[in-house]
Coordinates of C-alpha atoms and ligand atoms in Angstrom, one line a residue:
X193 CA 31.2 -6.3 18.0
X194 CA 32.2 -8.0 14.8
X195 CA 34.4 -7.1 12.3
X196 CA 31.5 -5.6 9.8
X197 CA 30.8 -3.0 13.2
X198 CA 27.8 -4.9 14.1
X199 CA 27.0 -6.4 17.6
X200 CA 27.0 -10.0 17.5
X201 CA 23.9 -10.4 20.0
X202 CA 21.1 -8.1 19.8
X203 CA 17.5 -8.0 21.5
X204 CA 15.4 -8.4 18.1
X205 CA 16.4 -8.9 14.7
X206 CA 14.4 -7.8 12.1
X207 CA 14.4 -9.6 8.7
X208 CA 13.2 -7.4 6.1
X209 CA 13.7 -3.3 5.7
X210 CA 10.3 -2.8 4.2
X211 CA 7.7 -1.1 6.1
X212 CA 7.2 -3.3 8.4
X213 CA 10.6 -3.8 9.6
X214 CA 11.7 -0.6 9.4
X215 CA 8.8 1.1 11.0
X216 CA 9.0 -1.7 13.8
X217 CA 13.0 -1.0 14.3
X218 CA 11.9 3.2 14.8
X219 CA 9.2 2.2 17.6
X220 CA 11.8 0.1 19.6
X221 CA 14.7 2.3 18.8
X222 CA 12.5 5.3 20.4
X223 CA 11.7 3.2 22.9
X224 CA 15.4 2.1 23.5
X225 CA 15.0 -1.6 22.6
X226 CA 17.8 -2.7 20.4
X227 CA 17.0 -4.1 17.1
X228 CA 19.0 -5.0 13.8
X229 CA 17.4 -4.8 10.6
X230 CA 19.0 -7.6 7.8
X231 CA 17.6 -6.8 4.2
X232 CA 18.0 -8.4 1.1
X233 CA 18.5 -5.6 -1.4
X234 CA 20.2 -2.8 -1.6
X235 CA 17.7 0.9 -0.3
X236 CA 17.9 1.6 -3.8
X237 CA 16.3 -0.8 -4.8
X238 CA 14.3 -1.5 -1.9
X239 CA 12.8 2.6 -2.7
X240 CA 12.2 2.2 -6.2
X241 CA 9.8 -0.2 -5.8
X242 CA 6.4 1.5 -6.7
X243 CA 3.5 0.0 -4.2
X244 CA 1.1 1.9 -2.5
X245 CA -0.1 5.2 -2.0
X246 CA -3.6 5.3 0.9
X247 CA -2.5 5.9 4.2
X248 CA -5.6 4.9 7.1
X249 CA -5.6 7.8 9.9
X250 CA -4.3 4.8 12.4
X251 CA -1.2 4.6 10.1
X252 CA -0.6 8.3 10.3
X253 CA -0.8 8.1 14.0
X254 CA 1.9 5.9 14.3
X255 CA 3.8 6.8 11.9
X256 CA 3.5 10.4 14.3
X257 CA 4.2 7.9 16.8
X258 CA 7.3 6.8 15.5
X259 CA 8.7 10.6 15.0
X260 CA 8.6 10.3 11.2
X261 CA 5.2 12.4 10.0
X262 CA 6.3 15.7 9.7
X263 CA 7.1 15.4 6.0
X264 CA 3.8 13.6 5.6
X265 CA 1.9 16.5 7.3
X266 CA 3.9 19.0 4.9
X267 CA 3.3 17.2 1.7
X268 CA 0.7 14.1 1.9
X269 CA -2.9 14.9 0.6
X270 CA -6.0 14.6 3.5
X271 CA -8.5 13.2 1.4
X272 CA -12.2 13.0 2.8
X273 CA -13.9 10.9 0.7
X274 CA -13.5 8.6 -2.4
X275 CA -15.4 8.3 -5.8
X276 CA -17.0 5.3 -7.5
X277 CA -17.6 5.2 -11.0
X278 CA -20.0 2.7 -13.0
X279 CA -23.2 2.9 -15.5
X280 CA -22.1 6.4 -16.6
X281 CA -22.0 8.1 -14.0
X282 CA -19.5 9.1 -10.6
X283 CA -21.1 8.8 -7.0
X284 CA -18.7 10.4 -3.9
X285 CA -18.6 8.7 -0.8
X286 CA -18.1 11.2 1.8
X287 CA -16.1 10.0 4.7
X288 CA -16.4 13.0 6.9
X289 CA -19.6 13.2 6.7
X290 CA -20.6 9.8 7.1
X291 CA -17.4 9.1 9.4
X292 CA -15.5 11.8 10.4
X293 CA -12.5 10.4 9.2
X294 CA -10.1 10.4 6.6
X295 CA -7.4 8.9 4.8
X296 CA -3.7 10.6 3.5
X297 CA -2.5 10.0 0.2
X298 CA 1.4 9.9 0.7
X299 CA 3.4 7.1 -1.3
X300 CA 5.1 3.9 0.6
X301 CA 8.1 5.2 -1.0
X302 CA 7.9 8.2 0.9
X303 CA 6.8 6.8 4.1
X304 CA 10.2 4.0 4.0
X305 CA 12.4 6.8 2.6
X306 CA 11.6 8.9 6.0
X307 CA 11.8 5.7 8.0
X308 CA 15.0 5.3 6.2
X309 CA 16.5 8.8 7.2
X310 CA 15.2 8.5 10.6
X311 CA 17.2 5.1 11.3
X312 CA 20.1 6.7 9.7
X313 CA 20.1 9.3 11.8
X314 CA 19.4 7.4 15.2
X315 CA 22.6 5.3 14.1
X316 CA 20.7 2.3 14.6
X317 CA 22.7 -0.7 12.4
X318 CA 20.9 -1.9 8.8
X319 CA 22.9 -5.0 6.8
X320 CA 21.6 -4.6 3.1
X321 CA 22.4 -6.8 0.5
X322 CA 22.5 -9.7 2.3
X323 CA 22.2 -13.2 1.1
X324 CA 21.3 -16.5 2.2
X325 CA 20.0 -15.0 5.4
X326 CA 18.7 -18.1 7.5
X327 CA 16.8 -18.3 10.6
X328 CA 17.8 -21.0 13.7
X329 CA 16.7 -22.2 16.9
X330 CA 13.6 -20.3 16.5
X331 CA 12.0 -22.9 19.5
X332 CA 14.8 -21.9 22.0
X333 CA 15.0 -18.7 24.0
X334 CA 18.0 -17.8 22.5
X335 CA 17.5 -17.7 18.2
X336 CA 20.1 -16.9 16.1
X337 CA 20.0 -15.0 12.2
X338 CA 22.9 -16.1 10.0
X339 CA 23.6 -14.5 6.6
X340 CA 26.4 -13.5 3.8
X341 CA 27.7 -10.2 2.8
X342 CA 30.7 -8.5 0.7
X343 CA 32.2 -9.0 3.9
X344 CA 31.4 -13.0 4.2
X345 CA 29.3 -15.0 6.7
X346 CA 28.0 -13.4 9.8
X347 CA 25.5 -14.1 12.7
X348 CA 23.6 -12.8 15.1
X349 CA 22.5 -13.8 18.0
X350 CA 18.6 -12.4 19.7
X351 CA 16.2 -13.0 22.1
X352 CA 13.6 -12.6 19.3
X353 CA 12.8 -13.0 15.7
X354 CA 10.6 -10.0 13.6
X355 CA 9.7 -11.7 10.4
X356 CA 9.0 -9.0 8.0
X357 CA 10.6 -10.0 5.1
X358 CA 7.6 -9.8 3.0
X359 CA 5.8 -12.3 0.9
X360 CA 8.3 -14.4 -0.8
X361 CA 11.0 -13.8 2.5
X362 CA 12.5 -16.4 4.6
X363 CA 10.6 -16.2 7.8
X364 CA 7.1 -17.5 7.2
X365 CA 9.3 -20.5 5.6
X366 CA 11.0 -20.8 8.3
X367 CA 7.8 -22.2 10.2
X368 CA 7.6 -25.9 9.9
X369 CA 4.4 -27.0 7.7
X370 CA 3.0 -29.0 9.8
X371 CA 2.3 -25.8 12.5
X372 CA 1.4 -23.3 9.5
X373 CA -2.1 -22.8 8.2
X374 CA -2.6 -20.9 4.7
X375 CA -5.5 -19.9 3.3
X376 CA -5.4 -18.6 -0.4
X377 CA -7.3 -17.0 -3.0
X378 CA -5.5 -16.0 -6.2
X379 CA -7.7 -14.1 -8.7
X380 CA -8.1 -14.4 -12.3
X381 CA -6.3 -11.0 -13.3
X382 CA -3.6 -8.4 -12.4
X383 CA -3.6 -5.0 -12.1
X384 CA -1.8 -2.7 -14.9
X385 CA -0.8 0.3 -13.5
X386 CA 1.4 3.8 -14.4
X387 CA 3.2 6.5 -12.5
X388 CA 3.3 9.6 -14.4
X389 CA 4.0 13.4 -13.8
X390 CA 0.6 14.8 -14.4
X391 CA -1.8 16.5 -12.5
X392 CA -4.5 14.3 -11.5
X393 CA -7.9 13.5 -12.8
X394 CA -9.7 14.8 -10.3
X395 CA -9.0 15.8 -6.6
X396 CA -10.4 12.4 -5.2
X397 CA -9.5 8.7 -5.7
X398 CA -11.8 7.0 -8.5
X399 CA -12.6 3.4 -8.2
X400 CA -14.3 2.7 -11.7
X401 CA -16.5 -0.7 -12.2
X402 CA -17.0 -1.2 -15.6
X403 CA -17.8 -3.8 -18.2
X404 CA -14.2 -3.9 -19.9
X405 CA -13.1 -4.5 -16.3
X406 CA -11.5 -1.8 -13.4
X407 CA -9.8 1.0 -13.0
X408 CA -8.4 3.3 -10.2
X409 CA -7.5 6.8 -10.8
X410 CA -5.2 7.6 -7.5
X411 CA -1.9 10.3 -7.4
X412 CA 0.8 10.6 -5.0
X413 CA 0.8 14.8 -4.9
X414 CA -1.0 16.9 -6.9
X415 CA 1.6 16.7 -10.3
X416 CA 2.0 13.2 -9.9
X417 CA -0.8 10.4 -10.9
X418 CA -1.0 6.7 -10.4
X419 CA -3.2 4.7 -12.4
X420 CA -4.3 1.6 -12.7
X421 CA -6.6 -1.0 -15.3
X422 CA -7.5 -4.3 -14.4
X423 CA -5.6 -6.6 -17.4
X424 CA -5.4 -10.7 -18.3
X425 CA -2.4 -12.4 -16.3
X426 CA -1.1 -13.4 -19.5
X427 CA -0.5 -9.4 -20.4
X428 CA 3.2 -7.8 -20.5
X429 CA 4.1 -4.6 -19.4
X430 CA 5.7 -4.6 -23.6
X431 CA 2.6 -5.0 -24.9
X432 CA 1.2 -1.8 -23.1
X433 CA 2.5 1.2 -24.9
X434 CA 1.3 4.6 -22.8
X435 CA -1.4 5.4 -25.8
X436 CA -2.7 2.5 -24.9
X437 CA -2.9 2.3 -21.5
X438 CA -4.4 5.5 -21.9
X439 CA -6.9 4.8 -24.1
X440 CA -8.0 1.9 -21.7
X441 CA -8.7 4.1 -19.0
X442 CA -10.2 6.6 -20.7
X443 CA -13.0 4.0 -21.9
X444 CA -13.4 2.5 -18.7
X445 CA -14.5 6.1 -16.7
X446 CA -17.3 8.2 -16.7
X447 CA -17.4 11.0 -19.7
X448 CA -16.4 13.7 -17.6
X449 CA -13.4 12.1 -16.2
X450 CA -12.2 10.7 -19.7
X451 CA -12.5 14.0 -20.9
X452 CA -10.2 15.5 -17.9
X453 CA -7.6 12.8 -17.9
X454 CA -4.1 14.7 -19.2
X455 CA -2.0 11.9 -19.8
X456 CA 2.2 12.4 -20.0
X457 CA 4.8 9.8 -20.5
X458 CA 5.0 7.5 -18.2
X459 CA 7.9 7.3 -15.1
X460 CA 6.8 3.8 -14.5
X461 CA 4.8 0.8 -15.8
X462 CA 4.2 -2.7 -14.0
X463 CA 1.9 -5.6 -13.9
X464 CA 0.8 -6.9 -10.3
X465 CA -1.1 -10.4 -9.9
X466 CA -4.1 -10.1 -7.0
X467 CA -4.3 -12.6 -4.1
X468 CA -5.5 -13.1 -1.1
X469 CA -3.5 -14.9 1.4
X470 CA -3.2 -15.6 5.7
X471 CA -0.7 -17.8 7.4
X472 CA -1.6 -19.0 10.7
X473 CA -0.3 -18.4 13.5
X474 CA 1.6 -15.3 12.5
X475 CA 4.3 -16.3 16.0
X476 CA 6.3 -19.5 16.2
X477 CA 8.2 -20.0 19.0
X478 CA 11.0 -16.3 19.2
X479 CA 9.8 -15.5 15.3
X480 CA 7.1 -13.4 15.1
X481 CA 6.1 -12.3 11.7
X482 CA 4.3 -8.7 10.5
X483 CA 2.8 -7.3 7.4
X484 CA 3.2 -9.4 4.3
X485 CA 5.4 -12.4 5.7
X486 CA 2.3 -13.1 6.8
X487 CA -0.5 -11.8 4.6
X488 CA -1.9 -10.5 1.1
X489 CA -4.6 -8.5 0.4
X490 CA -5.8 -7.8 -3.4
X491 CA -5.0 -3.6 -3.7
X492 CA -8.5 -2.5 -4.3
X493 CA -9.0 -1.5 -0.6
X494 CA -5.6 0.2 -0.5
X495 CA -5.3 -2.4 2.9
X496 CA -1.8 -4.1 2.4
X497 CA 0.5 -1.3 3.4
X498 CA -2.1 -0.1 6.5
X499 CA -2.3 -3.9 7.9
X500 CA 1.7 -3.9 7.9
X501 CA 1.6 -1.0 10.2
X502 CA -1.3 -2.3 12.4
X503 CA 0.5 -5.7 12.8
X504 CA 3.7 -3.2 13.9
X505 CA 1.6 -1.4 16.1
X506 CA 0.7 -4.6 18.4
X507 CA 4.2 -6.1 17.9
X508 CA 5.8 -3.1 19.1
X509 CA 3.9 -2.4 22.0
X510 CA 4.7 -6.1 23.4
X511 CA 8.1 -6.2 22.8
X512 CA 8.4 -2.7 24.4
X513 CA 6.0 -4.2 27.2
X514 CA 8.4 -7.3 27.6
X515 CA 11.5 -5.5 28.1
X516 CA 9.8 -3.2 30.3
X517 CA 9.2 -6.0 32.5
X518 CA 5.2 -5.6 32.6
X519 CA 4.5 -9.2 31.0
X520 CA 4.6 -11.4 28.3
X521 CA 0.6 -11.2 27.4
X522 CA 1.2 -8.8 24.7
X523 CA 3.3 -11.6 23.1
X524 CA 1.5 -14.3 23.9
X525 CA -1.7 -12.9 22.3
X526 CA 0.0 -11.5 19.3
X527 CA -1.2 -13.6 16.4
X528 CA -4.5 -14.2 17.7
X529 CA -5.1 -10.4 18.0
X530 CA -3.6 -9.3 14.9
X531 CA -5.5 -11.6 13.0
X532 CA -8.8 -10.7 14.5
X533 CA -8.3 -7.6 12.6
X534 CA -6.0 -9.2 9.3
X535 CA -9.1 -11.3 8.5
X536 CA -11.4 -8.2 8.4
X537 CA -9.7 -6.5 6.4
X538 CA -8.7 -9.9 3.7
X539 CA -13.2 -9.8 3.7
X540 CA -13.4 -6.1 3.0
X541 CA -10.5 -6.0 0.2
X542 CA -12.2 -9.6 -1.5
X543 CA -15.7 -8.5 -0.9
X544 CA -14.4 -4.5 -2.7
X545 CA -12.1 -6.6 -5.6
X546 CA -15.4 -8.9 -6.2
X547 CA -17.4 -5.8 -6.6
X548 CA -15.5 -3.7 -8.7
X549 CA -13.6 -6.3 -11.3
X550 CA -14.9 -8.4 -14.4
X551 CA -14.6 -12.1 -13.7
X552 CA -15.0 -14.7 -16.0
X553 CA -17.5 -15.7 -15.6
X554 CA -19.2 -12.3 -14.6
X555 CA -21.3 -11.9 -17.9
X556 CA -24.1 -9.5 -18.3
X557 CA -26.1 -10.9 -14.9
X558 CA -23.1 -10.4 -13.0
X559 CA -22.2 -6.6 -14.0
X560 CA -26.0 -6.0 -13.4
X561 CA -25.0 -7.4 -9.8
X562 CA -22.4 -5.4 -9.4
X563 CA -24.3 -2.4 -10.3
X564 CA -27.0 -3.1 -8.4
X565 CA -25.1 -3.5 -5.0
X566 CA -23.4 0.0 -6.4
X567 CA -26.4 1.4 -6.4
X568 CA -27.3 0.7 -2.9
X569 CA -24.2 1.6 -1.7
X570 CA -24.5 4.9 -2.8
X571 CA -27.4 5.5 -2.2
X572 CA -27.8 4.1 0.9
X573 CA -26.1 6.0 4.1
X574 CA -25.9 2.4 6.2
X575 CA -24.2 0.2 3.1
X576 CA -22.2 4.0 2.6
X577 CA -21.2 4.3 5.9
X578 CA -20.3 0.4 6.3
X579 CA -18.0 1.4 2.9
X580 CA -16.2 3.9 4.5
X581 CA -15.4 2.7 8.0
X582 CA -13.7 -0.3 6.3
X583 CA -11.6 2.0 3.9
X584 CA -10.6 4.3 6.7
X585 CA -9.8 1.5 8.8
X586 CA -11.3 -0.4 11.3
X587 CA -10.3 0.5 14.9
X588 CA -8.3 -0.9 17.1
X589 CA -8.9 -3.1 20.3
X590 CA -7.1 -0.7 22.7
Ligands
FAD681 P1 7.6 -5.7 1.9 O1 7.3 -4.3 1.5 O2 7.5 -6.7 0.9 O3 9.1 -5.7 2.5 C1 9.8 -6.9 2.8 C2 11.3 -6.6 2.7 O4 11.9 -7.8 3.1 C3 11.7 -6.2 1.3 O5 12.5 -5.0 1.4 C4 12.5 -7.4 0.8 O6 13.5 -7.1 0.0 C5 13.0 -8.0 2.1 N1 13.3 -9.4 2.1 C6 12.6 -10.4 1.4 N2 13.2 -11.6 1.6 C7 14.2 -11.4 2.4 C8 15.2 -12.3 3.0 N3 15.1 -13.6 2.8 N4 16.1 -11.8 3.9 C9 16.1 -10.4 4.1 N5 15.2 -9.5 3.6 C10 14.3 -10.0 2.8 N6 -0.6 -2.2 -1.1 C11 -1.5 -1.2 -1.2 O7 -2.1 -0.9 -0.2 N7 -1.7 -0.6 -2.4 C12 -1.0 -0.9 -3.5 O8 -1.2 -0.3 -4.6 C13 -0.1 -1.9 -3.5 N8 0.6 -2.3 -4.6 C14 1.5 -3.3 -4.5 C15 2.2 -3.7 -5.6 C16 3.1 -4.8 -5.5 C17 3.9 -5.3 -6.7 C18 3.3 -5.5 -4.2 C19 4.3 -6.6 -4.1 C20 2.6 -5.0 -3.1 C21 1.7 -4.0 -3.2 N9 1.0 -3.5 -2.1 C22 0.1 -2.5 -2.2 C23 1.1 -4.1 -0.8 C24 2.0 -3.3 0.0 O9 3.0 -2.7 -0.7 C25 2.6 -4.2 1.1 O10 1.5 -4.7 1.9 C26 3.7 -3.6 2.0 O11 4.8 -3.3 1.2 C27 4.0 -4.6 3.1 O12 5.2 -4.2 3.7 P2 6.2 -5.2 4.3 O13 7.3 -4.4 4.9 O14 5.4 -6.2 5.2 O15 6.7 -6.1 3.1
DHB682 C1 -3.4 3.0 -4.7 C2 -3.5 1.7 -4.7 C3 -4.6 1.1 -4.2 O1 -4.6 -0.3 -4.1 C4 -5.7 1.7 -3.8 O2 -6.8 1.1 -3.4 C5 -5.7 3.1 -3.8 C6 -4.5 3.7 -4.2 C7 -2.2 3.7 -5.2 O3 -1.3 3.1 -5.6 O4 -2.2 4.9 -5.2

């Protein structure tokens, strides 16, 4: 042990207490391999950061999986289907009918606050606030993690590496360039979008396509909403007083909706840019990287958050697999397999964001377009159905 209480070797160290990491250190903690999580912030700060809110039944299930869903079963909302609005009008896509599935609206706060409380109470060790965390000897079998804390410089030995210290994180950096492949698309706008302790607009998610550009009405319970309107990437969150924002949305949904919306101060306000973004291979040597170390996905197909846990799902079961003693093949197959499914879902969130925003170069063709493809969708139960298996989630390969 070192001085700070922690072990100096453990079996995986996990960089990042985000999601991914933290739901990754549950699984193998239930599982009874050893893990230490290293985070840069502080869980303050790492739970007031407001992200997503659509949780794919997959998710649930290992989120069940991992011990951790009986607060989601009390208080997230099943949702069957979704709304889309444009040319006036709202159209419901109806997942259990055309599926039989569903998705759970219960915020990512939530779902890293109970991962949070569950590590707590396992005991299992967390370093926050920790700087300069670097990765070594990531090509040997035996990697080491070094970092500083109040307490100084520390390091820790491991026989592997989970990278899931998010976009702008050390990991993926970690890979030299000439082994990484990235592919990239960064779109011409962000998305605006508002907490507030209101009811919502209506009892489903609407996804609104509409000349002065997008808008999402979604909640995280029933007094709390979340909105969303597509803005310029020069905007500031300043120059967006809550009348405004307001006033935005309203003119961007159908009547009905406009004329429902109850707006209330809002608990939160920020700007997000859109991009879409793979690095290949998502292993390197003993680092193995999850959720958005290795990817972004625009947030119109509520798909960021869900491909974390998928990613955690299949790292999981080959590290438990490995330790078990029944192979490396879950380990060795790791990128190729996660990204099988990663690049499905980077199509469906581009292809959703290219149908629902104004681009600039969209003009009056263009929103015709995108009504037009609208309209099929709706009113076709193939191009409906094809809608709502991606948004529920594609399935797994086992
Ligand atoms: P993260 O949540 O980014 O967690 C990574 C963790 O690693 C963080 O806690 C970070 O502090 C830590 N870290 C970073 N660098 C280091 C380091 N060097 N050392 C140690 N720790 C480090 N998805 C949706 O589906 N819908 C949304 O509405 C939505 N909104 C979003 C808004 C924003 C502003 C962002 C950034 C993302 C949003 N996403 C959304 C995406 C979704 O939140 C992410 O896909 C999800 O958080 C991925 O989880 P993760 O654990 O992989 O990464
Ligand atoms: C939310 C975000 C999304 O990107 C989305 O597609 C649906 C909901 C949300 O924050 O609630």
């Amino acid at each position: 042990m070192s001085d700070a209480g922690l072990p100096r070797r453990t079996q995986v160290a996990i960089i990042g207490a985000g999601p991914s990491g933290l739901l990754l250190g549950q699984l193998l903690a239930r599982a009874g391999v050893d893990a230490v999580i290293i985070e840069r912030q502080s869980p303050d700060y790492v739970l007031g950061r407001i992200r997503a809110g659509v949780l794919e039944q997959g998710t649930v299930e290992l989120l069940e999986h991992a011990g951790v869903a009986t607060r989601l079963h009390a208080e997230g909302l099943v949702h069957d289907g979704v709304e889309l609005a444009f040319d006036g009008r709202r159209h419901r896509i109806d997942f259990a009918d055309l599926i039989g599935r569903h998705v759970t609206v219960y915020g990512q706060t939530e779902v890293t606050r109970d991962l949070m409380n569950a590590r707590a109470a396992l005991g299992a060790p967390t370093v926050y606030e920790a700087s300069e965390v670097s990765l070594h000897d990531l090509d040997t079998d035996s990697p080491r993690v070094g970092w500083r804390d109040a307490g100084g410089r520390h390091e820790l030995a491991c026989d592997w590496v989970a990278g899931c210290d998010g976009y702008h994180g050390v990991s993926r950096a970690s890979i030299p360039a000439s082994v990484l492949r990235t592919y990239e698309r960064v779109y011409p706008f962000g998305w605006l979008g508002v907490l507030c302790d209101t009811p919502p607009v209506s009892p489903e998610l609407i996804y609104a396509n509409h000349p002065r550009g997008f808008a999402l009405c979604s909640m995280r319970s029933t007094t709390r909403s979340r909105y969303y309107v597509q803005c310029g990437l020069d905007q500031k969150v300043e120059d967006w007083s809550d009348e405004r924002f307001f006033d935005e949305l309203r003119a961007r949904l159908d009547e009905r909706a406009a004329a429902a919306l109850v707006t209330g101060p809002s608990i939160e306000k920020s700007i997000a840019p859109l991009r879409s973004f793979v690095a290949e291979p998502m292993r390197h040597g003993r680092l193995l990287l999850a959720g958005d170390a290795a990817h972004i996905v625009p947030p119109t197909g509520a798909k960021g958050l869900n491909l974390a846990a998928s990613d955690v799902r299949y790292l999981s079961r080959a590290l438990v697999a490995h330790y078990r003693g029944e192979g490396s093949a879950g380990l060795d197959g790791y990128s190729a397999r996660c990204l099988a499914r990663v690049w499905k879902a980077v199509r469906f969130s581009w292809w959703f964001t290219t149908l629902m925003h104004r681009f600039p170069d969209t003009g009056d063709f263009g929103q015709k377009i995108q009504e037009a493809e609208l309209g099929y969708l709706v009113g076709s139960r193939a191009a409906a159905t094809a809608l709502a298996e991606n948004y529920v989630g594609l399935p797994f390969d086992d």
